[in-house]
mmCIF file of C-alpha atoms in Angstrom:
data_model
loop_
_atom_site.group_PDB
_atom_site.id
_atom_site.type_symbol
_atom_site.label_atom_id
_atom_site.label_comp_id
_atom_site.label_asym_id
_atom_site.label_seq_id
_atom_site.Cartn_x
_atom_site.Cartn_y
_atom_site.Cartn_z
ATOM 1 C CA MET A 55 -14.726 -9.574 11.091
ATOM 2 C CA PRO A 56 -17.960 -7.841 10.104
ATOM 3 C CA ALA A 57 -17.558 -4.756 7.956
ATOM 4 C CA THR A 58 -19.717 -2.908 10.469
ATOM 5 C CA THR A 59 -16.960 -3.023 13.106
ATOM 6 C CA PRO A 60 -16.139 0.664 13.678
ATOM 7 C CA ALA A 61 -12.798 2.216 12.911
ATOM 8 C CA LEU A 62 -10.462 2.749 15.851
ATOM 9 C CA THR A 63 -8.310 5.889 16.219
ATOM 10 C CA LEU A 64 -5.428 5.694 18.681
ATOM 11 C CA PRO A 65 -2.500 7.937 19.680
ATOM 12 C CA ALA A 66 1.159 7.092 19.166
ATOM 13 C CA PRO A 67 3.023 9.304 21.663
ATOM 14 C CA ALA A 68 6.578 10.587 21.476
ATOM 15 C CA LYS A 69 9.283 9.889 24.021
ATOM 16 C CA LEU A 70 12.219 11.800 25.407
ATOM 17 C CA ASN A 71 15.446 10.319 26.705
ATOM 18 C CA ARG A 72 15.888 12.261 29.934
ATOM 19 C CA MET A 73 19.392 10.740 30.009
ATOM 20 C CA LEU A 74 21.282 8.353 27.729
ATOM 21 C CA HIS A 75 24.533 6.648 28.689
ATOM 22 C CA ILE A 76 26.443 4.202 26.473
ATOM 23 C CA VAL A 77 28.138 1.714 28.763
ATOM 24 C CA GLY A 78 29.524 -0.798 26.272
ATOM 25 C CA ARG A 79 29.420 -2.369 22.841
ATOM 26 C CA ARG A 80 28.414 -5.957 22.211
ATOM 27 C CA GLN A 81 30.111 -8.330 19.770
ATOM 28 C CA ASP A 82 27.078 -8.090 17.476
ATOM 29 C CA GLY A 83 27.728 -4.356 17.115
ATOM 30 C CA TYR A 84 24.789 -3.203 19.231
ATOM 31 C CA HIS A 85 25.469 -0.841 22.114
ATOM 32 C CA GLU A 86 24.646 -1.403 25.761
ATOM 33 C CA LEU A 87 22.647 1.557 27.053
ATOM 34 C CA GLN A 88 21.252 3.014 30.222
ATOM 35 C CA THR A 89 18.437 5.488 29.662
ATOM 36 C CA LEU A 90 15.338 7.011 31.162
ATOM 37 C CA PHE A 91 12.402 7.052 28.767
ATOM 38 C CA GLN A 92 9.690 9.602 29.413
ATOM 39 C CA LEU A 93 6.519 9.739 27.348
ATOM 40 C CA ILE A 94 5.100 13.116 26.307
ATOM 41 C CA ASP A 95 1.700 14.189 25.031
ATOM 42 C CA LEU A 96 2.922 14.999 21.515
ATOM 43 C CA CYS A 97 1.424 12.260 19.340
ATOM 44 C CA ASP A 98 0.806 10.857 15.896
ATOM 45 C CA TYR A 99 -2.700 9.428 15.450
ATOM 46 C CA LEU A 100 -3.448 6.146 13.686
ATOM 47 C CA THR A 101 -6.908 5.141 12.448
ATOM 48 C CA PHE A 102 -7.492 1.420 11.932
ATOM 49 C CA THR A 103 -10.423 0.443 9.700
ATOM 50 C CA PRO A 104 -11.294 -3.290 9.508
ATOM 51 C CA ARG A 105 -11.379 -4.913 6.079
ATOM 52 C CA ASN A 106 -13.310 -7.882 4.688
ATOM 53 C CA ASP A 107 -10.076 -9.421 3.371
ATOM 54 C CA SER A 108 -6.629 -10.052 4.848
ATOM 55 C CA ALA A 109 -4.886 -7.123 3.168
ATOM 56 C CA VAL A 110 -2.908 -4.521 5.126
ATOM 57 C CA THR A 111 -2.884 -1.078 3.545
ATOM 58 C CA LEU A 112 -1.513 2.292 4.638
ATOM 59 C CA SER A 113 -3.406 5.036 2.884
ATOM 60 C CA ASN A 114 -0.925 7.879 3.313
ATOM 61 C CA ALA A 115 2.532 6.323 3.356
ATOM 62 C CA LEU A 116 5.520 8.485 4.283
ATOM 63 C CA SER A 117 7.587 10.068 1.540
ATOM 64 C CA GLY A 118 10.750 8.093 0.893
ATOM 65 C CA VAL A 119 9.541 4.979 2.737
ATOM 66 C CA ALA A 120 8.234 2.072 0.649
ATOM 67 C CA HIS A 121 4.755 0.928 1.687
ATOM 68 C CA ASP A 122 5.815 -2.531 2.867
ATOM 69 C CA ASP A 123 8.881 -1.139 4.668
ATOM 70 C CA ASN A 124 6.801 1.165 6.872
ATOM 71 C CA LEU A 125 6.890 -0.004 10.481
ATOM 72 C CA ILE A 126 3.093 0.214 10.681
ATOM 73 C CA VAL A 127 2.672 -2.256 7.815
ATOM 74 C CA ARG A 128 5.482 -4.484 9.097
ATOM 75 C CA ALA A 129 3.919 -4.566 12.577
ATOM 76 C CA ALA A 130 0.513 -5.531 11.174
ATOM 77 C CA HIS A 131 2.010 -8.300 9.015
ATOM 78 C CA LEU A 132 4.031 -9.572 11.968
ATOM 79 C CA LEU A 133 0.884 -9.776 14.081
ATOM 80 C CA GLN A 134 -0.934 -11.657 11.322
ATOM 81 C CA GLN A 135 1.911 -14.146 10.961
ATOM 82 C CA THR A 136 2.285 -14.676 14.699
ATOM 83 C CA SER A 137 -1.401 -15.084 15.497
ATOM 84 C CA GLY A 138 -2.497 -16.822 12.303
ATOM 85 C CA THR A 139 -5.381 -14.394 11.866
ATOM 86 C CA HIS A 140 -6.764 -13.728 8.390
ATOM 87 C CA GLN A 141 -8.158 -10.358 9.369
ATOM 88 C CA GLY A 142 -6.976 -7.284 7.493
ATOM 89 C CA VAL A 143 -6.890 -3.564 8.119
ATOM 90 C CA SER A 144 -6.613 -0.216 6.383
ATOM 91 C CA VAL A 145 -4.528 2.293 8.314
ATOM 92 C CA ALA A 146 -4.405 6.074 8.013
ATOM 93 C CA ILE A 147 -1.883 8.179 9.917
ATOM 94 C CA GLU A 148 -2.099 11.780 11.057
ATOM 95 C CA LYS A 149 1.596 12.561 11.301
ATOM 96 C CA HIS A 150 2.965 15.094 13.775
ATOM 97 C CA LEU A 151 6.256 13.553 14.949
ATOM 98 C CA PRO A 152 9.243 14.302 12.686
ATOM 99 C CA MET A 153 11.209 11.496 11.088
ATOM 100 C CA GLY A 154 14.781 11.197 12.316
ATOM 101 C CA GLY A 155 13.974 13.361 15.311
ATOM 102 C CA GLY A 156 14.863 11.060 18.195
ATOM 103 C CA LEU A 157 11.271 11.162 19.475
ATOM 104 C CA GLY A 158 10.598 7.519 18.629
ATOM 105 C CA GLY A 159 7.855 8.234 16.108
ATOM 106 C CA GLY A 160 8.338 5.137 13.948
ATOM 107 C CA SER A 161 8.690 2.865 16.976
ATOM 108 C CA SER A 162 5.621 4.385 18.599
ATOM 109 C CA ASN A 163 3.620 3.903 15.385
ATOM 110 C CA ALA A 164 4.651 0.233 15.386
ATOM 111 C CA ALA A 165 3.696 -0.188 19.045
ATOM 112 C CA THR A 166 0.301 1.457 18.565
ATOM 113 C CA THR A 167 -0.279 -0.867 15.601
ATOM 114 C CA LEU A 168 0.558 -3.956 17.663
ATOM 115 C CA VAL A 169 -1.536 -2.881 20.644
ATOM 116 C CA GLY A 170 -4.382 -1.494 18.557
ATOM 117 C CA LEU A 171 -4.734 -4.489 16.245
ATOM 118 C CA ASN A 172 -4.440 -6.915 19.154
ATOM 119 C CA HIS A 173 -7.508 -5.120 20.532
ATOM 120 C CA LEU A 174 -9.336 -4.683 17.213
ATOM 121 C CA TRP A 175 -8.722 -8.254 16.037
ATOM 122 C CA GLN A 176 -9.441 -9.634 19.545
ATOM 123 C CA LEU A 177 -6.251 -11.711 19.562
ATOM 124 C CA GLY A 178 -5.784 -11.687 23.342
ATOM 125 C CA LEU A 179 -1.982 -11.445 23.248
ATOM 126 C CA SER A 180 -0.264 -10.150 26.386
ATOM 127 C CA ASN A 181 1.755 -6.945 26.513
ATOM 128 C CA ALA A 182 4.840 -9.073 27.148
ATOM 129 C CA THR A 183 4.250 -10.973 23.904
ATOM 130 C CA LEU A 184 3.557 -7.771 21.977
ATOM 131 C CA ALA A 185 6.723 -6.184 23.374
ATOM 132 C CA GLU A 186 8.746 -9.253 22.341
ATOM 133 C CA LEU A 187 7.358 -8.955 18.821
ATOM 134 C CA GLY A 188 8.007 -5.225 18.845
ATOM 135 C CA LEU A 189 11.659 -5.709 19.740
ATOM 136 C CA THR A 190 12.177 -7.430 16.370
ATOM 137 C CA LEU A 191 11.016 -4.192 14.729
ATOM 138 C CA GLY A 192 13.090 -1.784 16.826
ATOM 139 C CA ALA A 193 14.730 -1.410 20.228
ATOM 140 C CA ASP A 194 12.374 1.417 21.283
ATOM 141 C CA VAL A 195 9.130 -0.397 20.429
ATOM 142 C CA PRO A 196 8.743 -2.273 23.772
ATOM 143 C CA VAL A 197 8.606 0.876 25.919
ATOM 144 C CA PHE A 198 5.707 2.166 23.831
ATOM 145 C CA VAL A 199 3.927 -1.206 24.031
ATOM 146 C CA HIS A 200 4.152 -1.220 27.820
ATOM 147 C CA GLY A 201 3.150 2.434 27.850
ATOM 148 C CA HIS A 202 4.940 3.739 30.917
ATOM 149 C CA SER A 203 7.984 5.870 31.657
ATOM 150 C CA ALA A 204 10.846 3.490 32.238
ATOM 151 C CA TRP A 205 14.451 2.907 33.180
ATOM 152 C CA ALA A 206 15.966 0.887 30.337
ATOM 153 C CA GLU A 207 19.123 -1.158 29.935
ATOM 154 C CA GLY A 208 20.501 -3.558 27.321
ATOM 155 C CA VAL A 209 19.733 -2.123 23.886
ATOM 156 C CA GLY A 210 16.778 -0.399 25.516
ATOM 157 C CA GLU A 211 14.574 -3.471 25.905
ATOM 158 C CA LYS A 212 15.188 -4.302 29.593
ATOM 159 C CA LEU A 213 12.549 -2.076 31.131
ATOM 160 C CA THR A 214 11.608 -1.128 34.670
ATOM 161 C CA SER A 215 8.614 1.187 35.057
ATOM 162 C CA VAL A 216 9.399 4.378 36.981
ATOM 163 C CA MET A 217 7.622 7.543 38.045
ATOM 164 C CA LEU A 218 9.311 10.685 36.771
ATOM 165 C CA ASP A 219 8.474 14.320 37.320
ATOM 166 C CA THR A 220 6.111 15.663 34.662
ATOM 167 C CA PRO A 221 7.275 19.145 33.700
ATOM 168 C CA TRP A 222 6.338 21.087 30.600
ATOM 169 C CA PHE A 223 8.898 20.563 27.849
ATOM 170 C CA VAL A 224 9.972 22.756 24.992
ATOM 171 C CA VAL A 225 10.955 20.462 22.125
ATOM 172 C CA ILE A 226 12.857 21.892 19.155
ATOM 173 C CA HIS A 227 13.540 20.285 15.789
ATOM 174 C CA PRO A 228 16.470 22.095 14.128
ATOM 175 C CA GLY A 229 15.416 21.052 10.627
ATOM 176 C CA VAL A 230 17.933 18.297 9.948
ATOM 177 C CA SER A 231 17.584 14.510 9.993
ATOM 178 C CA VAL A 232 20.163 12.515 11.960
ATOM 179 C CA SER A 233 21.403 9.091 10.861
ATOM 180 C CA THR A 234 21.323 6.947 14.007
ATOM 181 C CA PRO A 235 23.647 4.257 12.532
ATOM 182 C CA ALA A 236 26.202 6.919 11.599
ATOM 183 C CA ILE A 237 26.253 8.273 15.152
ATOM 184 C CA PHE A 238 26.635 4.838 16.728
ATOM 185 C CA GLN A 239 29.416 3.959 14.270
ATOM 186 C CA ASP A 240 31.387 7.162 14.874
ATOM 187 C CA PRO A 241 34.819 6.192 16.275
ATOM 188 C CA GLU A 242 34.773 9.186 18.645
ATOM 189 C CA LEU A 243 31.498 8.172 20.328
ATOM 190 C CA THR A 244 31.758 7.616 24.083
ATOM 191 C CA ARG A 245 31.117 3.912 24.660
ATOM 192 C CA ASP A 246 32.592 3.376 28.103
ATOM 193 C CA SER A 247 30.460 5.374 30.528
ATOM 194 C CA LEU A 248 30.477 3.760 33.948
ATOM 195 C CA PRO A 249 27.169 1.997 34.662
ATOM 196 C CA ILE A 250 25.046 3.614 37.365
ATOM 197 C CA THR A 251 22.155 2.317 39.415
ATOM 198 C CA MET A 252 18.562 3.149 38.605
ATOM 199 C CA ALA A 253 18.231 4.832 42.005
ATOM 200 C CA ARG A 254 21.133 7.146 41.225
ATOM 201 C CA ALA A 255 19.725 7.934 37.784
ATOM 202 C CA LEU A 256 16.365 8.839 39.290
ATOM 203 C CA GLN A 257 17.993 11.474 41.496
ATOM 204 C CA GLY A 258 18.437 13.517 38.319
ATOM 205 C CA GLY A 259 20.715 16.422 37.595
ATOM 206 C CA ALA A 260 24.278 16.605 36.313
ATOM 207 C CA PRO A 261 26.386 14.660 35.659
ATOM 208 C CA GLU A 262 24.001 11.694 35.469
ATOM 209 C CA TRP A 263 21.403 13.375 33.276
ATOM 210 C CA ARG A 264 23.391 13.708 30.060
ATOM 211 C CA ASN A 265 23.328 12.204 26.593
ATOM 212 C CA ASP A 266 26.534 10.491 25.476
ATOM 213 C CA CYS A 267 25.580 11.001 21.810
ATOM 214 C CA GLU A 268 25.349 14.760 22.152
ATOM 215 C CA ALA A 269 28.977 15.746 21.519
ATOM 216 C CA ILE A 270 29.186 13.731 18.293
ATOM 217 C CA VAL A 271 25.813 14.955 17.042
ATOM 218 C CA LYS A 272 26.723 18.591 17.714
ATOM 219 C CA LYS A 273 30.004 18.134 15.842
ATOM 220 C CA ARG A 274 28.375 16.484 12.823
ATOM 221 C CA TYR A 275 25.305 18.729 12.668
ATOM 222 C CA PRO A 276 26.036 22.441 13.305
ATOM 223 C CA PRO A 277 22.315 23.409 13.164
ATOM 224 C CA ILE A 278 21.706 21.132 16.163
ATOM 225 C CA ALA A 279 24.628 22.679 18.042
ATOM 226 C CA GLU A 280 23.234 26.140 17.326
ATOM 227 C CA ALA A 281 19.729 25.272 18.547
ATOM 228 C CA LEU A 282 21.034 23.486 21.623
ATOM 229 C CA ASP A 283 23.254 26.403 22.578
ATOM 230 C CA TRP A 284 20.277 28.744 22.162
ATOM 231 C CA LEU A 285 17.905 26.656 24.270
ATOM 232 C CA THR A 286 20.540 26.202 26.989
ATOM 233 C CA GLN A 287 20.405 29.962 27.555
ATOM 234 C CA HIS A 288 16.843 29.469 28.838
ATOM 235 C CA ALA A 289 17.109 26.158 30.744
ATOM 236 C CA PRO A 290 19.345 23.066 30.990
ATOM 237 C CA SER A 291 18.892 21.354 27.627
ATOM 238 C CA ARG A 292 19.688 17.985 26.080
ATOM 239 C CA LEU A 293 19.439 15.963 22.923
ATOM 240 C CA THR A 294 16.882 13.136 22.882
ATOM 241 C CA GLY A 295 18.151 9.848 21.460
ATOM 242 C CA THR A 296 20.540 10.593 18.623
ATOM 243 C CA GLY A 297 18.504 13.688 17.740
ATOM 244 C CA ALA A 298 17.764 15.796 15.882
ATOM 245 C CA CYS A 299 15.269 16.997 18.504
ATOM 246 C CA LEU A 300 16.376 18.626 21.730
ATOM 247 C CA PHE A 301 14.439 19.620 24.807
ATOM 248 C CA ALA A 302 14.352 21.577 28.039
ATOM 249 C CA ALA A 303 12.038 21.267 31.047
ATOM 250 C CA PHE A 304 10.010 24.105 32.580
ATOM 251 C CA ASP A 305 7.884 24.312 35.707
ATOM 252 C CA SER A 306 4.898 25.938 34.022
ATOM 253 C CA GLN A 307 3.118 25.779 30.695
ATOM 254 C CA GLN A 308 3.322 29.566 30.458
ATOM 255 C CA ALA A 309 7.115 29.587 30.790
ATOM 256 C CA ALA A 310 7.464 26.813 28.225
ATOM 257 C CA GLN A 311 5.151 28.564 25.774
ATOM 258 C CA ALA A 312 7.136 31.794 26.042
ATOM 259 C CA VAL A 313 10.403 30.024 25.143
ATOM 260 C CA ALA A 314 8.735 27.954 22.416
ATOM 261 C CA HIS A 315 7.362 31.137 20.885
ATOM 262 C CA MET A 316 10.854 32.609 20.660
ATOM 263 C CA ALA A 317 12.255 29.329 19.323
ATOM 264 C CA GLY A 318 9.517 29.238 16.702
ATOM 265 C CA GLN A 319 11.076 32.226 14.983
ATOM 266 C CA HIS A 320 13.989 29.974 13.977
ATOM 267 C CA TRP A 321 12.925 26.335 14.298
ATOM 268 C CA HIS A 322 9.938 24.039 14.476
ATOM 269 C CA SER A 323 9.046 23.858 18.170
ATOM 270 C CA TRP A 324 6.416 22.320 20.429
ATOM 271 C CA VAL A 325 5.280 22.519 24.032
ATOM 272 C CA ALA A 326 4.533 19.081 25.470
ATOM 273 C CA ARG A 327 3.653 17.778 28.920
ATOM 274 C CA GLY A 328 5.670 14.985 30.440
ATOM 275 C CA LEU A 329 3.684 11.821 31.130
ATOM 276 C CA ASN A 330 4.201 8.630 33.072
ATOM 277 C CA THR A 331 1.361 6.675 31.432
ATOM 278 C CA SER A 332 0.813 6.520 27.697
ATOM 279 C CA PRO A 333 -2.332 8.065 26.225
ATOM 280 C CA LEU A 334 -2.565 4.827 24.213
ATOM 281 C CA GLN A 335 -3.231 2.903 27.421
ATOM 282 C CA ASP A 336 -5.749 5.542 28.491
ATOM 283 C CA ALA A 337 -7.557 5.357 25.138
ATOM 284 C CA LEU A 338 -8.023 1.602 25.479
ATOM 285 C CA GLY A 339 -8.906 1.801 29.175
ATOM 286 C CA ARG A 340 -5.960 -0.395 30.161
#
């Protein structure tokens, strides 16, 4: 690839689990889920700069994560190995999504790397192939590759695109990091929710729109329980994924900003708009 090929900057959006039910546990230890993924306009930004060699470098790696263990680097290496390309890339990340927050930041970074480098390196791989590769990196990667709000089953990889309402969300991070494996291994975790249909899930509201991880997370992490109880005073609120982030929906940006301002006195908070199509797809004109 010529060194004159321009750098490419792309978003890696967050997701919310509008609901998350655990309907079983497989023999391999993974859990069978039913969830509604909704993308939001809170994003990390990745800049991909072509190299004249086959190296993959991440210029500002995350604290506590070894360079080669970062999902961005792993995704790039996986794409090289799968396609046989000898092209390389230098990646820089502008990080906004918290680690261990349940917003899918690492998975979204991996998906943006797969989609972005497929475009930059002109590999011509389909989204289905990229999603299959992404699944080996994490269960949430495929939804970001496909770039649309989705009903998900299995471990989160069986996706059906859906259209959800697009309210303004207040998202709060209570300042703790949640261990997803610890939550899924907790003996008190609900693992036997009755499966529901996608049509019923899309009707929204209680009791369908709940998160089966929430009770365990609140018990293990009192700061999350405190923040969730506070936000619930202003609107129905839920945990996303296994946390630590929680969210509530509002009809207007003004209402969301007012609550986020109050929340900001205690916790890191954001206002984000719900989306049905990923800004990554928009950026690439897909």
